[in-house]
GROMACS .gro file of N, CA and C in nm:
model
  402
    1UNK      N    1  -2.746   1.460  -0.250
    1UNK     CA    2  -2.652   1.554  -0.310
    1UNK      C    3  -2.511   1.497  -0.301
    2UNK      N    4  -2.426   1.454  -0.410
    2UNK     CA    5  -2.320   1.377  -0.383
    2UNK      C    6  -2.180   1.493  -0.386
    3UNK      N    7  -2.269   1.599  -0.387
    3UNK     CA    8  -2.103   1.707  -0.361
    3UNK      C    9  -2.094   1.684  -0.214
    4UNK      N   10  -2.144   1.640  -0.148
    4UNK     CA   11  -2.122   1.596  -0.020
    4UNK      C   12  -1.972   1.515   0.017
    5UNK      N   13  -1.936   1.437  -0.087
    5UNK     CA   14  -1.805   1.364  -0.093
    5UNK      C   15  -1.707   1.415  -0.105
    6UNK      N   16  -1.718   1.560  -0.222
    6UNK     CA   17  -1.599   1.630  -0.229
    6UNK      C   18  -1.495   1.668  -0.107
    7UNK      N   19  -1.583   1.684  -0.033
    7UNK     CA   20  -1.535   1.723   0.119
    7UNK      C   21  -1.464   1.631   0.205
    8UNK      N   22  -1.471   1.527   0.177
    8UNK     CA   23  -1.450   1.434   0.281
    8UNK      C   24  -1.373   1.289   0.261
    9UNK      N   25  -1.301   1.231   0.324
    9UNK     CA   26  -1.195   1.122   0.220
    9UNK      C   27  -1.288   1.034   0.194
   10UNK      N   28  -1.194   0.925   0.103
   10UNK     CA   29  -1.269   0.796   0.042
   10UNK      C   30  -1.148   0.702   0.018
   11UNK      N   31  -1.186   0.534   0.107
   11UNK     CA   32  -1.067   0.469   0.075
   11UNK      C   33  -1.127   0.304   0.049
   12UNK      N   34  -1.068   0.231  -0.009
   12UNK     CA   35  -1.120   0.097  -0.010
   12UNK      C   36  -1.068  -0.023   0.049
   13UNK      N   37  -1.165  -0.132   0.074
   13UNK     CA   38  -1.139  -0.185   0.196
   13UNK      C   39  -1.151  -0.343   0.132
   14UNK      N   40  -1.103  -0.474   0.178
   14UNK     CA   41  -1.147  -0.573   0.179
   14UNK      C   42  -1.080  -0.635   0.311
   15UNK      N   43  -1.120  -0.803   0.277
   15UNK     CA   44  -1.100  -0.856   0.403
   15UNK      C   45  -0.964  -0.980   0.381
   16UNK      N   46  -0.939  -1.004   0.491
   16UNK     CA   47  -0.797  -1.105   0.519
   16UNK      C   48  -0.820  -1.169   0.581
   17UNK      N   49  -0.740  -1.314   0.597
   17UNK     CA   50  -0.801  -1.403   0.701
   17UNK      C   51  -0.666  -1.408   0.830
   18UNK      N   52  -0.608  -1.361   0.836
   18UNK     CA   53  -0.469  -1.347   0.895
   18UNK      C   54  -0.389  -1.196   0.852
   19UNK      N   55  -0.421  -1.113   0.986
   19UNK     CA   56  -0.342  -1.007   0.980
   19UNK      C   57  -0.191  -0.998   1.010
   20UNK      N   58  -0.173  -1.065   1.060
   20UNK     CA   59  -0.015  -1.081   1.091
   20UNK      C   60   0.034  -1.105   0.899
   21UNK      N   61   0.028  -1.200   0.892
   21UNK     CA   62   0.064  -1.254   0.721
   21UNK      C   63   0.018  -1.139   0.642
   22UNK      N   64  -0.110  -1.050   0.666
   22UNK     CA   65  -0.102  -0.958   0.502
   22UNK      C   66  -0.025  -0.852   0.571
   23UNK      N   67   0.014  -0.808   0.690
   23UNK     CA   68   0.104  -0.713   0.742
   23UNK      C   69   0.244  -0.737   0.666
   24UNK      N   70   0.298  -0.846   0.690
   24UNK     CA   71   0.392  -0.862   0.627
   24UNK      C   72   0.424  -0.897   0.480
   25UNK      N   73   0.343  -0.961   0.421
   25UNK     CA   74   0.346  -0.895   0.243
   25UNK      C   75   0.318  -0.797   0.229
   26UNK      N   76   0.230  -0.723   0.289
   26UNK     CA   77   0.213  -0.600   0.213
   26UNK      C   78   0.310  -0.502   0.252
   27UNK      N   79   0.394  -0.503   0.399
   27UNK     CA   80   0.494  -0.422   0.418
   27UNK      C   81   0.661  -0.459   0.366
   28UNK      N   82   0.643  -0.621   0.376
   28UNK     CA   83   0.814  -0.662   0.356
   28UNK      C   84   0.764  -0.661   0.131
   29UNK      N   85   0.722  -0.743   0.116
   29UNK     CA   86   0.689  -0.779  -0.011
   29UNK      C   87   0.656  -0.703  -0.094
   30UNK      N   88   0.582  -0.625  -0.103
   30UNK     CA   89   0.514  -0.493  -0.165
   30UNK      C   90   0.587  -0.370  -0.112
   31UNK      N   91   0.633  -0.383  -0.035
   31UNK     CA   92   0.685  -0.219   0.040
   31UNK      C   93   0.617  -0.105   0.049
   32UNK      N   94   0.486  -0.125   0.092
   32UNK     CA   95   0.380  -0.025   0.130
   32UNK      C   96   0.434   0.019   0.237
   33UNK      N   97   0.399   0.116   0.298
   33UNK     CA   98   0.351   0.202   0.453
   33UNK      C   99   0.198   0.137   0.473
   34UNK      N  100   0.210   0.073   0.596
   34UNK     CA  101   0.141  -0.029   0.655
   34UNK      C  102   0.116   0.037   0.805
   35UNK      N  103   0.006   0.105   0.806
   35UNK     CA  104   0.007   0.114   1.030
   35UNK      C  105  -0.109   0.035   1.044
   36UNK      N  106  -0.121   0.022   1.152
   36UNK     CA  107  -0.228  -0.072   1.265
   36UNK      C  108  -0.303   0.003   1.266
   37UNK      N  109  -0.456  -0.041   1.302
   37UNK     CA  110  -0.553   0.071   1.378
   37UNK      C  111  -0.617  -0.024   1.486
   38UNK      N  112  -0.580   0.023   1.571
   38UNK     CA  113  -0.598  -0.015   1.722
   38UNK      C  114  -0.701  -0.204   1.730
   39UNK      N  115  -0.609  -0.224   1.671
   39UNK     CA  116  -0.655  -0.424   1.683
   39UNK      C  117  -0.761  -0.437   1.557
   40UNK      N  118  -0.820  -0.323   1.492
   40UNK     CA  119  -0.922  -0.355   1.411
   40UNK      C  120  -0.886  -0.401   1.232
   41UNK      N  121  -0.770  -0.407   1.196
   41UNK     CA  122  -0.751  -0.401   1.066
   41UNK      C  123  -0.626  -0.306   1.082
   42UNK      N  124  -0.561  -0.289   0.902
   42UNK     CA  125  -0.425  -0.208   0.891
   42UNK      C  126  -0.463  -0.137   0.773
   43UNK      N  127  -0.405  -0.040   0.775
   43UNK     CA  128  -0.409   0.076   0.665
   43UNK      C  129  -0.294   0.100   0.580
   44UNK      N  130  -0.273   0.097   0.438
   44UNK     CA  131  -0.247   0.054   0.335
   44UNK      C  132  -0.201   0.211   0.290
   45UNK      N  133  -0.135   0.313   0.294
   45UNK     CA  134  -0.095   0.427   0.204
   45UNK      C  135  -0.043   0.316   0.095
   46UNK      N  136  -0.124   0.411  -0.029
   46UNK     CA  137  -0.133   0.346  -0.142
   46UNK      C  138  -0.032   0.448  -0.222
   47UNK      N  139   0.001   0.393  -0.359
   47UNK     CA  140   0.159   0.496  -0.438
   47UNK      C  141  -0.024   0.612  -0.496
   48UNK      N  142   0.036   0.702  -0.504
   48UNK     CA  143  -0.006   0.792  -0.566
   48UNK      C  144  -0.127   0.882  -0.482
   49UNK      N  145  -0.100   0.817  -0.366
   49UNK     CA  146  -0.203   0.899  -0.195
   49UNK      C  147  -0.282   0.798  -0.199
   50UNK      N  148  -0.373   0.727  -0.260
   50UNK     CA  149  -0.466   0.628  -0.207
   50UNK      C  150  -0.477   0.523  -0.120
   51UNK      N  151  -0.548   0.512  -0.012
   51UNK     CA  152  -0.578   0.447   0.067
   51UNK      C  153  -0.639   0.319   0.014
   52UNK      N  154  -0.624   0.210   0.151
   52UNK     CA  155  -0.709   0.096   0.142
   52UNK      C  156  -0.707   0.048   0.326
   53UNK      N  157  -0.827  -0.046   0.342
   53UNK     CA  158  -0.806  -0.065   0.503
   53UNK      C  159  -0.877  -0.229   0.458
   54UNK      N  160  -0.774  -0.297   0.521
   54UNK     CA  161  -0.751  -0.419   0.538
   54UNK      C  162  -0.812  -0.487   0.693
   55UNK      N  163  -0.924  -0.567   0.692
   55UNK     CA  164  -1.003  -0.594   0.803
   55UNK      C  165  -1.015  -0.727   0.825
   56UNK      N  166  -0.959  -0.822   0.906
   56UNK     CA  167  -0.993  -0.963   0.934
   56UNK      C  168  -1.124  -1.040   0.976
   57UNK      N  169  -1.155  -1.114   0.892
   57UNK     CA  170  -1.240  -1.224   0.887
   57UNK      C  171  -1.260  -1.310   0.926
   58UNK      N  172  -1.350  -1.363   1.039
   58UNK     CA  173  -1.291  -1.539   1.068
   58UNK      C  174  -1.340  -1.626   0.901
   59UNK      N  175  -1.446  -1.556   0.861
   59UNK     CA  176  -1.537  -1.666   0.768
   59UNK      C  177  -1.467  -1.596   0.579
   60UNK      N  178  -1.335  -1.530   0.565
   60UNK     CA  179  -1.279  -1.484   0.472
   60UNK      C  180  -1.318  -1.538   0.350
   61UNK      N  181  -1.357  -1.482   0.252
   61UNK     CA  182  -1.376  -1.572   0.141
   61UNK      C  183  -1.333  -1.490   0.015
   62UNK      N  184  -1.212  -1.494  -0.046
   62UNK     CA  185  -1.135  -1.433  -0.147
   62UNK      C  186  -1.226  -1.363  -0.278
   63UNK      N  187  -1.232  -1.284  -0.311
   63UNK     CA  188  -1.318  -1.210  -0.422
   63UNK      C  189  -1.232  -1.244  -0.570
   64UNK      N  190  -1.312  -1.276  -0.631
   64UNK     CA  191  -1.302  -1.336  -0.728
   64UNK      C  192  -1.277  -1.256  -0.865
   65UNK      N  193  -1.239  -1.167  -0.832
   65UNK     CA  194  -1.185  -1.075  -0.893
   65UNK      C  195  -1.051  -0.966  -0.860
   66UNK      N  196  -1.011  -0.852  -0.945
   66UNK     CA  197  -0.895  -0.820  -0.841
   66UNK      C  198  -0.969  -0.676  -0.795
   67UNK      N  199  -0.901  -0.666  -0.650
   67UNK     CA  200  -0.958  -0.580  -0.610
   67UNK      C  201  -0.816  -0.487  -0.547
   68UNK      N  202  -0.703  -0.520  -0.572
   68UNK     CA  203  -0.629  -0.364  -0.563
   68UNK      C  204  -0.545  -0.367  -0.729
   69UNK      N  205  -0.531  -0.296  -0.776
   69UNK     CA  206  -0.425  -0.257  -0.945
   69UNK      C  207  -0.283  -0.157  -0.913
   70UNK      N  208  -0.186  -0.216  -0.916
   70UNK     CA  209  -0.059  -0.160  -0.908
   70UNK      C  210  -0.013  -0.095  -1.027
   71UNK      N  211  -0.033   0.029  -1.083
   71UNK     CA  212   0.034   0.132  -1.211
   71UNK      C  213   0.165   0.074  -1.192
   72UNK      N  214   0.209   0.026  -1.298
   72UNK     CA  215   0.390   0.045  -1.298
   72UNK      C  216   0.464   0.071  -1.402
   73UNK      N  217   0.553   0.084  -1.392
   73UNK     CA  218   0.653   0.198  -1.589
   73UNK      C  219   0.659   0.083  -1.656
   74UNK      N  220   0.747  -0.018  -1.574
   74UNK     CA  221   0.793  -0.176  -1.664
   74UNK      C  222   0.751  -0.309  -1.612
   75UNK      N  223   0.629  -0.374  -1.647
   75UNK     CA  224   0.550  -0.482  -1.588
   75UNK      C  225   0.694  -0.580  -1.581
   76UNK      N  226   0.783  -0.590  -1.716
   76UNK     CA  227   0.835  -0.703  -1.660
   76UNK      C  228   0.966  -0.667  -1.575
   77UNK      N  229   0.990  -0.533  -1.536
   77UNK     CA  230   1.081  -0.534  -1.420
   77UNK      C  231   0.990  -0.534  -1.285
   78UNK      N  232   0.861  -0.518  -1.290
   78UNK     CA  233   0.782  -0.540  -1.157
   78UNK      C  234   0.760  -0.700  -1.136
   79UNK      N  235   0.692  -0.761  -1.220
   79UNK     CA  236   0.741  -0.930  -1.200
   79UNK      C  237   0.820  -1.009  -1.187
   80UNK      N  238   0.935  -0.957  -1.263
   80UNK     CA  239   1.117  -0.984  -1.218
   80UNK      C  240   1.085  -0.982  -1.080
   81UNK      N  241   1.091  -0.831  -1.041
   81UNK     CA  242   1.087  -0.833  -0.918
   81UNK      C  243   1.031  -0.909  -0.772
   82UNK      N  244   0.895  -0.884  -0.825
   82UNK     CA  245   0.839  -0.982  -0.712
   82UNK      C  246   0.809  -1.134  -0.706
   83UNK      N  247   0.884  -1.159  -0.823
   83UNK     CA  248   0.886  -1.326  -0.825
   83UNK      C  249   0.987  -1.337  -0.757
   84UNK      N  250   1.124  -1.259  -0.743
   84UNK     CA  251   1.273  -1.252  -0.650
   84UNK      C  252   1.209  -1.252  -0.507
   85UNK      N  253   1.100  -1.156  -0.517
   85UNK     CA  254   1.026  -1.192  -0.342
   85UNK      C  255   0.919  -1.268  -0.338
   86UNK      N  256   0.929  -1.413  -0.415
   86UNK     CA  257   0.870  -1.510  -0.346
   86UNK      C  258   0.711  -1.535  -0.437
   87UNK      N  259   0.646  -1.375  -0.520
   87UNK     CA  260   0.536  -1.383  -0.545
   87UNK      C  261   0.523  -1.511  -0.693
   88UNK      N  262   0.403  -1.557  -0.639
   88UNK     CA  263   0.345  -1.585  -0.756
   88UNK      C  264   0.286  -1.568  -0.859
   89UNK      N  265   0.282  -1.512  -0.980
   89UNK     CA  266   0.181  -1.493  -1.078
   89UNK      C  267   0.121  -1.574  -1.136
   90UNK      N  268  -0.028  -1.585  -1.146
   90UNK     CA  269  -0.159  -1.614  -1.222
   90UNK      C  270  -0.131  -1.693  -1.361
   91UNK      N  271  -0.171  -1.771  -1.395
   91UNK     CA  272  -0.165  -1.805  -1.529
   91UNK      C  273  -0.281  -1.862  -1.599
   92UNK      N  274  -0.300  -1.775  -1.713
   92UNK     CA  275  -0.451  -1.773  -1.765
   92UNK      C  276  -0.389  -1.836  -1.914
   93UNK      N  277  -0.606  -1.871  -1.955
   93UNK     CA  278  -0.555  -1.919  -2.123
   93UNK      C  279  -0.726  -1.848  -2.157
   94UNK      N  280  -0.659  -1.828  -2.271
   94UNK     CA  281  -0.810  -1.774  -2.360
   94UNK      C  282  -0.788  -1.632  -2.404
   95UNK      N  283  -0.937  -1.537  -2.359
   95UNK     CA  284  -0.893  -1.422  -2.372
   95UNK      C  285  -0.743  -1.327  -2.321
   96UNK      N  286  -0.753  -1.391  -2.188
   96UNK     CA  287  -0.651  -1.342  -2.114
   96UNK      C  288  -0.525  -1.390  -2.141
   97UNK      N  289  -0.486  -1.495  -2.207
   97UNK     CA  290  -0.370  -1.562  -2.235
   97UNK      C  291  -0.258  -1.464  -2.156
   98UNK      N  292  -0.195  -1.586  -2.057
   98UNK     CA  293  -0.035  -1.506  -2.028
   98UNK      C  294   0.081  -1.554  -2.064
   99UNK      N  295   0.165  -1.484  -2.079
   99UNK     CA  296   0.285  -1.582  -2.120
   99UNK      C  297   0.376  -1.686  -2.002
  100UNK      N  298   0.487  -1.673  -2.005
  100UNK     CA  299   0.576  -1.803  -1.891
  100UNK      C  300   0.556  -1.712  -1.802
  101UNK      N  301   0.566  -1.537  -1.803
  101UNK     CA  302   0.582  -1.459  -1.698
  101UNK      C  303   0.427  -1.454  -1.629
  102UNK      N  304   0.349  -1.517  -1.665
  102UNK     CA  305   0.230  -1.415  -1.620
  102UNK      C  306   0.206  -1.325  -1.660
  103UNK      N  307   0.225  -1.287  -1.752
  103UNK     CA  308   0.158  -1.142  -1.807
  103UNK      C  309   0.051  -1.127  -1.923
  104UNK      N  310  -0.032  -1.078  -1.926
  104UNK     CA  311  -0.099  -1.054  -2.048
  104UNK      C  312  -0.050  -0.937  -2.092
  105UNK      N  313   0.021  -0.971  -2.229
  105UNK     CA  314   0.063  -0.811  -2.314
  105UNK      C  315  -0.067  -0.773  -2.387
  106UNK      N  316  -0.073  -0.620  -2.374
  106UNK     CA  317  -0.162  -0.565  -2.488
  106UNK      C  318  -0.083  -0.557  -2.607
  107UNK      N  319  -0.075  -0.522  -2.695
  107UNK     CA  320  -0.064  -0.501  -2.841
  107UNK      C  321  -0.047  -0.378  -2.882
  108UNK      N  322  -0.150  -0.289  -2.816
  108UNK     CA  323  -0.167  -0.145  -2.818
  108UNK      C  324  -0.263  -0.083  -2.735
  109UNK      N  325  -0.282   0.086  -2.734
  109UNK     CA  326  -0.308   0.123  -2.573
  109UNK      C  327  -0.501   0.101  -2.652
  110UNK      N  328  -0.532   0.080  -2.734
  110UNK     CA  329  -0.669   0.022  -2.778
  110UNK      C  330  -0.713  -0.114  -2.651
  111UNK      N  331  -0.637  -0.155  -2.656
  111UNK     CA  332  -0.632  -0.317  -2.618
  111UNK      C  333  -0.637  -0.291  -2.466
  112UNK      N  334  -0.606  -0.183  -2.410
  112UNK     CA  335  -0.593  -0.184  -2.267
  112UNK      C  336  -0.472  -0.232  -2.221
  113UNK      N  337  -0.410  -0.201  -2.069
  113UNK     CA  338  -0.321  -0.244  -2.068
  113UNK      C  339  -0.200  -0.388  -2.035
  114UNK      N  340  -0.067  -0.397  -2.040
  114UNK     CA  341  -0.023  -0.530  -1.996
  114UNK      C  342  -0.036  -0.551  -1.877
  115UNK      N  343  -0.080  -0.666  -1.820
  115UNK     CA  344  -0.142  -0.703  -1.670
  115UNK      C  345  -0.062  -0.832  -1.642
  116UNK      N  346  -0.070  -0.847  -1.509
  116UNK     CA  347  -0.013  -0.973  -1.469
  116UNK      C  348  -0.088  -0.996  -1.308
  117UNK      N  349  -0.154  -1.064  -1.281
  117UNK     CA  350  -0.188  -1.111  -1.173
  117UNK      C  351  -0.130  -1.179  -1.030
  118UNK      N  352  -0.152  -1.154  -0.892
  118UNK     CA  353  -0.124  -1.267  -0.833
  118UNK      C  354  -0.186  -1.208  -0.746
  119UNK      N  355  -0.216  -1.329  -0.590
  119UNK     CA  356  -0.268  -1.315  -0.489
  119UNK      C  357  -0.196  -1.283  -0.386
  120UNK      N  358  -0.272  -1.236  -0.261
  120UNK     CA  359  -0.188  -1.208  -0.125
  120UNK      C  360  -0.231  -1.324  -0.058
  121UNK      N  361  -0.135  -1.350   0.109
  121UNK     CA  362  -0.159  -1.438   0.134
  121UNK      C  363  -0.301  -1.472   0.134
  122UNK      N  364  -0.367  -1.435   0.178
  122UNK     CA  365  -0.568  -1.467   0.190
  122UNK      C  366  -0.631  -1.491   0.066
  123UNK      N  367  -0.568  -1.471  -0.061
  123UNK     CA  368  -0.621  -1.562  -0.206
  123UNK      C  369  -0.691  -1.416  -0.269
  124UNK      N  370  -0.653  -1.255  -0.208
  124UNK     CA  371  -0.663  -1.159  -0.239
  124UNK      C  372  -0.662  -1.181  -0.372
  125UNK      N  373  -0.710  -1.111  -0.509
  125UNK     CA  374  -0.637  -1.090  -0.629
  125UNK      C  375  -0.607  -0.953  -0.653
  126UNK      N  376  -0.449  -0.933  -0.659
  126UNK     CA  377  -0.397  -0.807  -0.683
  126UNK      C  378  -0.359  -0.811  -0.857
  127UNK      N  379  -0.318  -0.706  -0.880
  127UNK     CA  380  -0.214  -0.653  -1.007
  127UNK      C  381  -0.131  -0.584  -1.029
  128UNK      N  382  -0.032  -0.627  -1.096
  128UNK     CA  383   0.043  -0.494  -1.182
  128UNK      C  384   0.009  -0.447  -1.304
  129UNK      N  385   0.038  -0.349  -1.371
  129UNK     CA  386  -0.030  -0.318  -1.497
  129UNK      C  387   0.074  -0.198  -1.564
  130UNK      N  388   0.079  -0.163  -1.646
  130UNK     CA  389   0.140  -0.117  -1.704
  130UNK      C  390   0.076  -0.086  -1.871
  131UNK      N  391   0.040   0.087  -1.848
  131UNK     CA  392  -0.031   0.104  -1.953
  131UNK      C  393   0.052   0.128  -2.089
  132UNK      N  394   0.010   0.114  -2.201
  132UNK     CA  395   0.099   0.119  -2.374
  132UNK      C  396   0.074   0.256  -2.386
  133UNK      N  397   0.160   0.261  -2.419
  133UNK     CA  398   0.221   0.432  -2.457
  133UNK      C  399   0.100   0.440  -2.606
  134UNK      N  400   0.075   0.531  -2.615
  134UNK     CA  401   0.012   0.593  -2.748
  134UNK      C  402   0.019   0.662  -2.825
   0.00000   0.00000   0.00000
């Protein structure tokens, strides 16, 4: 019976190979709310209430896909931005084509939205995104 969940939280988790280092991107760099949980991993208040819990690895091996998506109003004042702090963005060719910024623009909100990629220190793949008005 999955009304069982209604009741009860739900947050998502991956792994890091160095907690000290994603403590500090994700708190100085990103400007999350970041606490400790007692030596085991750090907890992530996410924008809009969502959680994530961040757990160290000795044998870490980066997922090959992205596994957190940042909503934002203006992708290219969020990449402005975090290229000023150091980040790197992704650069694809093909479907995904990005431009100098890293970004893949949609066209229209059909197309899904403009994305831009990059990793945390541990080879994480995060995003920003920014959906087309309709």
């Amino acid at each position: 019976d999955v009304t069982m969940f209604k009741k009860v939280n739900a947050f998502s988790s991956f792994s890091v190979n160095d907690l000290e280092q994603a403590k500090k991107f994700y708190q100085e760099v990103l400007e999350l709310e970041v606490q400790e949980e007692k030596g085991m991993g750090l907890n992530l208040d996410l924008p809009g209430g969502g959680k994530a819990f961040l757990y160290p690895k000795t044998n870490h091996q980066p997922a090959t896909y992205t596994v957190l998506n940042f909503v934002v109003e203006d992708i290219d004042a969020a990449v402005d931005g975090l290229t000023e702090r150091g980040v790197r963005f992704e650069h694809y060719e093909g479907e995904l084509e990005t431009d100098a910024k890293g970004i893949t623009r949609s066209k229209s909100p059909q197309d899904g939205p403009s994305i831009a990629w990059f990793t945390d220190p541990s080879g994480n793949i995060l995003s920003v995104l920014q959906n087309e008005k309709k």
